[in-house]
Coordinates of C-alpha atoms and ligand atoms in Angstrom, one line a residue:
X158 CA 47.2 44.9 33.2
X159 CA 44.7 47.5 32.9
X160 CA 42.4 48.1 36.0
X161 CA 38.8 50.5 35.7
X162 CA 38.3 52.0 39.2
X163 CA 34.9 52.3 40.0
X164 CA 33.3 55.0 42.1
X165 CA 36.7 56.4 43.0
X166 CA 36.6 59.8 45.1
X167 CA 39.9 62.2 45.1
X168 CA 41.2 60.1 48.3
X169 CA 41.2 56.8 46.7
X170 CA 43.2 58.4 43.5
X171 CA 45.6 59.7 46.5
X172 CA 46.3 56.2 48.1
X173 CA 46.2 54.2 44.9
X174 CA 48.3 56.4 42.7
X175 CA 50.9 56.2 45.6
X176 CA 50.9 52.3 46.0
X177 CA 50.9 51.6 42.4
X178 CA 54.5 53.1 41.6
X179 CA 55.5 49.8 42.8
X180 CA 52.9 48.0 40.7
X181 CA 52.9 49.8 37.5
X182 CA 49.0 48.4 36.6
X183 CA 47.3 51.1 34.2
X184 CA 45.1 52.5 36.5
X185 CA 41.8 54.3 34.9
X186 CA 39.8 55.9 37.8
X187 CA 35.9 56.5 37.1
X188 CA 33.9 58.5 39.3
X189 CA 30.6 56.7 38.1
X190 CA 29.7 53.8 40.4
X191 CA 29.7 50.4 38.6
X192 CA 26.3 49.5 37.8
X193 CA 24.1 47.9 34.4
X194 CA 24.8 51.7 32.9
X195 CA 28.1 51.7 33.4
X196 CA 29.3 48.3 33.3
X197 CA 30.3 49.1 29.1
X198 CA 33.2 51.2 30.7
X199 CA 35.2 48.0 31.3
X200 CA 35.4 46.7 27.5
X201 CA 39.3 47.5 27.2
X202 CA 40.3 46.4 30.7
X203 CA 41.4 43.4 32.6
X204 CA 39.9 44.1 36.1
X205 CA 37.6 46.1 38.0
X206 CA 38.1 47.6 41.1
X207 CA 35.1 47.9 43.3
X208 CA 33.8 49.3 46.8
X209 CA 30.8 48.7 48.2
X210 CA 27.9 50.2 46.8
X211 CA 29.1 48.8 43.3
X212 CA 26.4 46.3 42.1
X213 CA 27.5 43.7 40.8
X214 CA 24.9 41.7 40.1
X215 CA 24.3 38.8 37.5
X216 CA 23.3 40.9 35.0
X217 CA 26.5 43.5 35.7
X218 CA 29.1 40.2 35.7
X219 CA 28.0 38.9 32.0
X220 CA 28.7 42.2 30.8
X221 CA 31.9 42.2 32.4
X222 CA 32.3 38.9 31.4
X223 CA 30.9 39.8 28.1
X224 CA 33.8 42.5 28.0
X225 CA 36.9 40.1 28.8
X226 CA 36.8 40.9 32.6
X227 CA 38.9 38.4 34.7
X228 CA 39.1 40.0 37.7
X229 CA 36.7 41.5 40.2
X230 CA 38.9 43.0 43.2
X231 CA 36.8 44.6 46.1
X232 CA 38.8 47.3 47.9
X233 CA 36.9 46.2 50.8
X234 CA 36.1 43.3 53.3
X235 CA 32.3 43.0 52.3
X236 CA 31.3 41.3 49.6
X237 CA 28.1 41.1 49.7
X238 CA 27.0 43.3 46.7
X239 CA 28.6 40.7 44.5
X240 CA 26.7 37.7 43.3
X241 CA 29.6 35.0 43.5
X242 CA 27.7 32.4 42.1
X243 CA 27.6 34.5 38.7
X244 CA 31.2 35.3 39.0
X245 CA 32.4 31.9 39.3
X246 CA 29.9 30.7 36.3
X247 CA 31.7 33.3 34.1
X248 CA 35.1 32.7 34.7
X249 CA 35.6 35.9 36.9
X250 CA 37.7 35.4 40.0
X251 CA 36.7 37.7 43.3
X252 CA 39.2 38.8 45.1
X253 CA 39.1 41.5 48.5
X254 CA 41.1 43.3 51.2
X255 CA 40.0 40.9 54.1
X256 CA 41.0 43.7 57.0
X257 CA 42.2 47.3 55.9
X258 CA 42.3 48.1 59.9
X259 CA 39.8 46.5 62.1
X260 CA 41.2 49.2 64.8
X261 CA 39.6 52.2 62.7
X262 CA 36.7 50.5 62.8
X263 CA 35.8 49.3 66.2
X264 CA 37.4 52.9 67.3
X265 CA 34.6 54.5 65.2
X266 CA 31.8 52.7 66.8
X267 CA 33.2 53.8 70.3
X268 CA 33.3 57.2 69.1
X269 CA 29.6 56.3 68.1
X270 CA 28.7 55.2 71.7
X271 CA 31.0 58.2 73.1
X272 CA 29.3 61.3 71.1
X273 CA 25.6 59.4 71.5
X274 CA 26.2 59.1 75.1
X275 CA 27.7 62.5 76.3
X276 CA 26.6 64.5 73.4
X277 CA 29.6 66.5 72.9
X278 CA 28.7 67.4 69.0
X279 CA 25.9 68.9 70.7
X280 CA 28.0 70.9 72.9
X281 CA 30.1 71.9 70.7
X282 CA 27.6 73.8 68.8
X283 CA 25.9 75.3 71.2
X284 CA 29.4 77.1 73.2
X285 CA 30.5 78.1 69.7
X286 CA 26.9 80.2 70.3
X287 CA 28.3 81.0 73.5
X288 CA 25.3 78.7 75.0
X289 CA 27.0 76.8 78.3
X290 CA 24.0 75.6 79.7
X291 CA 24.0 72.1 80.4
X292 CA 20.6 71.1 79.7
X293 CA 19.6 67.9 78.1
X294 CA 23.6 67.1 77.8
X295 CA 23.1 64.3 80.6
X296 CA 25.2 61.5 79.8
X297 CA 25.6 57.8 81.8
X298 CA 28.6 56.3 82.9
X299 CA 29.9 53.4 80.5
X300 CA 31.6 51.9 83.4
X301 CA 29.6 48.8 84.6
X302 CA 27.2 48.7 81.4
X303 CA 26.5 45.2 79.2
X304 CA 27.9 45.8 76.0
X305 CA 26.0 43.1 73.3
X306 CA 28.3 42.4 70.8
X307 CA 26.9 40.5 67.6
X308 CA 30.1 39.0 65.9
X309 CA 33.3 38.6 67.0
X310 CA 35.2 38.8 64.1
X311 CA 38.6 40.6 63.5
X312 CA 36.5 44.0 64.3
X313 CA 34.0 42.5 67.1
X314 CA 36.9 41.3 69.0
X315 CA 39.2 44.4 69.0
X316 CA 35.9 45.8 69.9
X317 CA 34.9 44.0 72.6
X318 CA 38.6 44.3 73.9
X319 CA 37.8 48.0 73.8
X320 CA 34.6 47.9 75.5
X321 CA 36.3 45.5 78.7
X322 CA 38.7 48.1 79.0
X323 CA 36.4 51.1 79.6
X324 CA 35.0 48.6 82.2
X325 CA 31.7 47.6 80.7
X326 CA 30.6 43.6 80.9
X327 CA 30.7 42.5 77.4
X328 CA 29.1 39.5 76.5
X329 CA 28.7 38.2 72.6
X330 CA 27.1 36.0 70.2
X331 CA 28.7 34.1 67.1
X332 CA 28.3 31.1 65.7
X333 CA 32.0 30.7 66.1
X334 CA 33.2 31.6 69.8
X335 CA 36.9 33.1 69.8
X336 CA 38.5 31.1 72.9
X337 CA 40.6 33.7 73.2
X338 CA 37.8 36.1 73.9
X339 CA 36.5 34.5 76.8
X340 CA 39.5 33.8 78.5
X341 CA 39.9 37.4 78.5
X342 CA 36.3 37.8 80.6
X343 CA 33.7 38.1 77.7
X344 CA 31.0 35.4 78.2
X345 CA 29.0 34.3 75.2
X346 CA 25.2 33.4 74.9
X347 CA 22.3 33.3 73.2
X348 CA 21.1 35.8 71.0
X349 CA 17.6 36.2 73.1
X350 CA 20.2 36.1 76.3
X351 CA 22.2 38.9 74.6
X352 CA 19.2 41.2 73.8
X353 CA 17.8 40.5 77.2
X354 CA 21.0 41.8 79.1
X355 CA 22.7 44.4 77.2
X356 CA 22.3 48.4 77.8
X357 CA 24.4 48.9 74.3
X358 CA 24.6 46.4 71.4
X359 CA 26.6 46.7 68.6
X360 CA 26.4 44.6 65.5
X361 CA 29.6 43.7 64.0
X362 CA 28.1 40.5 62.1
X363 CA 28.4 40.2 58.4
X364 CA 25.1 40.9 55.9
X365 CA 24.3 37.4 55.1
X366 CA 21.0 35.8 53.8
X367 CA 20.8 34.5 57.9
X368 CA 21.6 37.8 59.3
X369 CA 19.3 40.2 57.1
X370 CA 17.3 42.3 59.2
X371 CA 18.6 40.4 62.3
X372 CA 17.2 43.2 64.0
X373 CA 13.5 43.2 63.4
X374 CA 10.9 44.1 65.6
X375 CA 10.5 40.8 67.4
X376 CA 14.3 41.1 68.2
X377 CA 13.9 44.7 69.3
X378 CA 10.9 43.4 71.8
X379 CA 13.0 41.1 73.2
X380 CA 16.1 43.9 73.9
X381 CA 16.1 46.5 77.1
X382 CA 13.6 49.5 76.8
X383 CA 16.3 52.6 75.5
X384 CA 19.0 50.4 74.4
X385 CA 21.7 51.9 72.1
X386 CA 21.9 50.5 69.1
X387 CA 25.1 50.7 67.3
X388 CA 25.9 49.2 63.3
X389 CA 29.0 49.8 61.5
X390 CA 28.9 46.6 59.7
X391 CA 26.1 47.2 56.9
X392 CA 22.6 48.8 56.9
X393 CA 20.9 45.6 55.9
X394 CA 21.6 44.1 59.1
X395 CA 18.4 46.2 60.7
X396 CA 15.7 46.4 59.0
X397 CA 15.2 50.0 58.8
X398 CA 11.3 51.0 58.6
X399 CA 11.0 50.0 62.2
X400 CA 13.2 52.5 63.3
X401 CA 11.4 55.3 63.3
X402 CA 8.8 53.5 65.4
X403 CA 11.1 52.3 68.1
X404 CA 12.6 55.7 68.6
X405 CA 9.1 57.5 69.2
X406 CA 8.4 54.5 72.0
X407 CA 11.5 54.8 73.5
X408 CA 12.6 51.6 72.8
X409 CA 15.4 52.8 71.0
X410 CA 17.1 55.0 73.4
X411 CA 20.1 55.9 71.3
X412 CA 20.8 55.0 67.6
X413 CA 24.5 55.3 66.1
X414 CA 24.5 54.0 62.5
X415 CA 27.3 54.4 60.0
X416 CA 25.9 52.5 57.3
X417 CA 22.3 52.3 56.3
X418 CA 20.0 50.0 54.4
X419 CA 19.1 52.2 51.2
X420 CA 23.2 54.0 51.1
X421 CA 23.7 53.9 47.6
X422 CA 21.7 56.4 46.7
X423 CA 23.0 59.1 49.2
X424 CA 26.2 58.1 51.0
X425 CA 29.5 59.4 49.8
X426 CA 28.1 62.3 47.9
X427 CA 27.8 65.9 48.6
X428 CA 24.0 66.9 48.5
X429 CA 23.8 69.5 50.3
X430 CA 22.2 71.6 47.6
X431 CA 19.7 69.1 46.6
X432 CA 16.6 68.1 48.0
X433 CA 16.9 64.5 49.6
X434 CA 14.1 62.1 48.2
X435 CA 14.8 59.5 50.8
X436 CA 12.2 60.4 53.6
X437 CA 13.7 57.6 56.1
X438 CA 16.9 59.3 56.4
X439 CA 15.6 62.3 56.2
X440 CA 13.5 62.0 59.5
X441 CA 16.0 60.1 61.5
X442 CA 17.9 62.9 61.0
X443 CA 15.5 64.8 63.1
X444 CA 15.8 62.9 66.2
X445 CA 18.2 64.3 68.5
X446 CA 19.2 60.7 69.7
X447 CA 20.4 59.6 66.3
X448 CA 23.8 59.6 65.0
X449 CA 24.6 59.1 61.3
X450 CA 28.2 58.6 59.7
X451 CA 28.2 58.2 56.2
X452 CA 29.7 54.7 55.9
X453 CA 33.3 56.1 57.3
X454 CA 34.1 54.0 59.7
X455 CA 37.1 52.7 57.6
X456 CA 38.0 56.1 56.6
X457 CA 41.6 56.3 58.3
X458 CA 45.1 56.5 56.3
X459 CA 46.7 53.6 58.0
X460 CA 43.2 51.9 56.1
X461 CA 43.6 53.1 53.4
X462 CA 47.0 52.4 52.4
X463 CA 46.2 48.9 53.6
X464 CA 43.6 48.8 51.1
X465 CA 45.6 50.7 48.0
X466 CA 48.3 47.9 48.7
X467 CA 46.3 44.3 49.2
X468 CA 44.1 45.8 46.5
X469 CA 47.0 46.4 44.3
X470 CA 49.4 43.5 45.3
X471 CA 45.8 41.2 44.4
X472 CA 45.4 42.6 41.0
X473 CA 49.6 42.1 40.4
X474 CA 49.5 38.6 41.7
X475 CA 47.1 37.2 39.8
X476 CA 47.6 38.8 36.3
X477 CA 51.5 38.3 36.8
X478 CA 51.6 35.5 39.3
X479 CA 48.5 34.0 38.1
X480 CA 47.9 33.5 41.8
X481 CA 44.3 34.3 43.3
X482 CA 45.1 35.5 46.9
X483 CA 42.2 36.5 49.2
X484 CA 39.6 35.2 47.3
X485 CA 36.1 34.8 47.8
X486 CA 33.8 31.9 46.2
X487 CA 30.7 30.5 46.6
X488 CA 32.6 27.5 48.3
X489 CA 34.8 29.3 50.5
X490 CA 31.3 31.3 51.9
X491 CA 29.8 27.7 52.5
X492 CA 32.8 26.1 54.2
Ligands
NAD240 P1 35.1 38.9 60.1 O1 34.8 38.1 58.9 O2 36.5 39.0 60.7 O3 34.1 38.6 61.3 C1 32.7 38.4 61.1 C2 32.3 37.6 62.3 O4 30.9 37.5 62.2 C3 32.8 36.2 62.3 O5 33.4 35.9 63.6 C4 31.6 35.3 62.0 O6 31.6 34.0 62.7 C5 30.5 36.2 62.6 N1 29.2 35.8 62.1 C6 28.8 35.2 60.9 N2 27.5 35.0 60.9 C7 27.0 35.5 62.1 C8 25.7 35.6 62.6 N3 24.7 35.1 62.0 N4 25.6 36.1 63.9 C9 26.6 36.6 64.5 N5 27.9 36.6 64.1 C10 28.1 36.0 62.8 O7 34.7 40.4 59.6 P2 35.2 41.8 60.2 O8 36.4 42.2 59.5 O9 35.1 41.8 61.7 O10 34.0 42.8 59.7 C11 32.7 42.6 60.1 C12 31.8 43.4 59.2 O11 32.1 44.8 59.3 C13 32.0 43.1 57.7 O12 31.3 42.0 57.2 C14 31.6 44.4 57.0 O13 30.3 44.3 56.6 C15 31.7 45.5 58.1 N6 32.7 46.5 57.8 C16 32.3 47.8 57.8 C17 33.2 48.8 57.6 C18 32.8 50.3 57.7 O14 33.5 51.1 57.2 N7 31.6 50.6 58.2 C19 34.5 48.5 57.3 C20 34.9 47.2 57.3 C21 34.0 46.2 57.6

């Protein structure tokens, strides 16, 4: 079966090119992201093989669909820059890597709250100038702090797990309470309770018609004057023009965000001889309470051989199997 990787970037070619001796699919890798332009790549292919900032869109799946696409296989969890409703009316299954490694995940958003907290990329520049002053490095001990957790999915629970263990109360919201969970000490509530109560909150929710721009500025009223704020799950959880706002009050007191509402244009690339035409980024940038990752929170090798193999073994099992494993459907997100 022949496979078009979109938006591929010399480390995907690494871990995909490894997995596939044992899968033999003719593998064409495209740097171009998969959008309406370059959705007429796919005509003499099978599959596609997406990430996240590929649109695929109604318009993008009749092409494919147009094309003799059968298969749409994210090499990712999220899904939700694919219009499943369009997939399934063409034919097209949708198929994903459901965890790649929750661990690297939740880890990153620690190392979020750990660098935001006591500013050691801060310090490291400055004694590289041979400046040790310790001025404006002022940290706060995590020990004894409410941790908000929104989501306690695969990566809010390891999460959470994380956060009890550094000795922080950690309480959560999700429509689905994990038993397990609270019998380890975390105490659910409310999302107005959670707001209320926590020093640090970190969304690990997915981007869902309910949970777009969860955090808006009534919910950010309701949270504690300088609370960190911390998203690795996507940027259209917050909705991002208030930012800027909240951090000039205070309100904000520490922002850690590794994935950001308008990220298609700008994460992932190098343009660091360019001049930057999204003035959002660009001034949150500025603040010295703001940390931005460009959408790596995945980025480990233990993920991303756990993605060149599901994403593989997906592809193999359906065109030789004719087996759809992890799928996704418009049914399975209602259910
Ligand atoms: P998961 O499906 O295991 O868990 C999601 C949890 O969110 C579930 O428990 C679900 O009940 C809960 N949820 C659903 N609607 C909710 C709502 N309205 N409010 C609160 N909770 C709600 O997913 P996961 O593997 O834990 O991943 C979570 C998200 O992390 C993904 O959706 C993805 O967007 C993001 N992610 C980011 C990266 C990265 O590199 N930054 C990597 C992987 C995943």
């Amino acid at each position: 079966m022949k496979v078009a990787v979109y938006s591929t970037k010399p480390y995907d070619k690494t871990f995909f090119d490894a997995e596939n001796s044992g899968h033999k699919c003719e593998i064409t890798y495209f740097e171009d992201p998969l959008t309406e332009e370059t959705a007429f790549y796919t005509s003499d292919f099978d599959a596609v093989c997406v990430f996240v900032n590929d649109q695929l869109d109604h318009t993008v799946i009749h092409q494919l669909a147009k094309n003799g696409i059968k298969l749409i296989a994210l090499r990712c969890a999220g899904f939700n820059n694919v219009d499943l409703q369009a997939a399934s009316d063409h034919g097209i299954a949708v198929v994903r890597v459901p965890a790649y490694s929750p661990y690297a995940v939740a880890e990153h958003a620690l190392a979020l709250i750990m660098t935001l907290n006591r500013k050691t990329h801060r310090s490291f520049n400055r004694v590289r100038e041979s400046n040790f002053s310790l001025n404006g490095l002022i940290g706060f001990d995590l020990h004894g702090k409410t941790v908000g957790v929104i989501g306690t999915g695969k990566i809010g629970r390891i999460f959470s797990r994380i956060m009890l263990g550094l000795g922080c109360k950690v309480i959560a919201y999700d429509p689905f309470p994990d038993e397990g969970l609270q019998q380890s000490g975390i105490a659910y509530a409310t999302l107005d309770e959670l707001y209320l109560a926590s020093d640090i909150i970190s969304l690990q929710c997915p981007l869902t018609p309910e949970t777009y721009h969860l955090i808006n500025e009534n919910s950010l009223q309701k949270m504690k004057n300088g609370v960190m704020l911390i998203n690795t799950s996507r940027g259209g959880l917050i909705d991002t023009k208030i930012l800027v706002k909240a951090l000039k009050s205070g309100k904000i007191g520490y922002l850690g965000i590794d994935v950001y509402e308008q990220e298609e244009a700008i994460f992932f690339k190098d343009l660091s001889d360019q001049i930057v035409q999204d003035d959002l980024i660009m001034r949150l940038i500025t603040f010295p309470n703001v940390l931005i990752t460009s959408h790596q929170a995945f980025f480990t090798d233990t993920a991303m051989q756990n993605i060149a193999s599901t994403s593989l073994g997906n592809i193999t099992a359906f065109f030789n199997a004719g087996k759809i494993q992890n799928e996704v459907n418009p049914d399975w997100v209602k259910a």
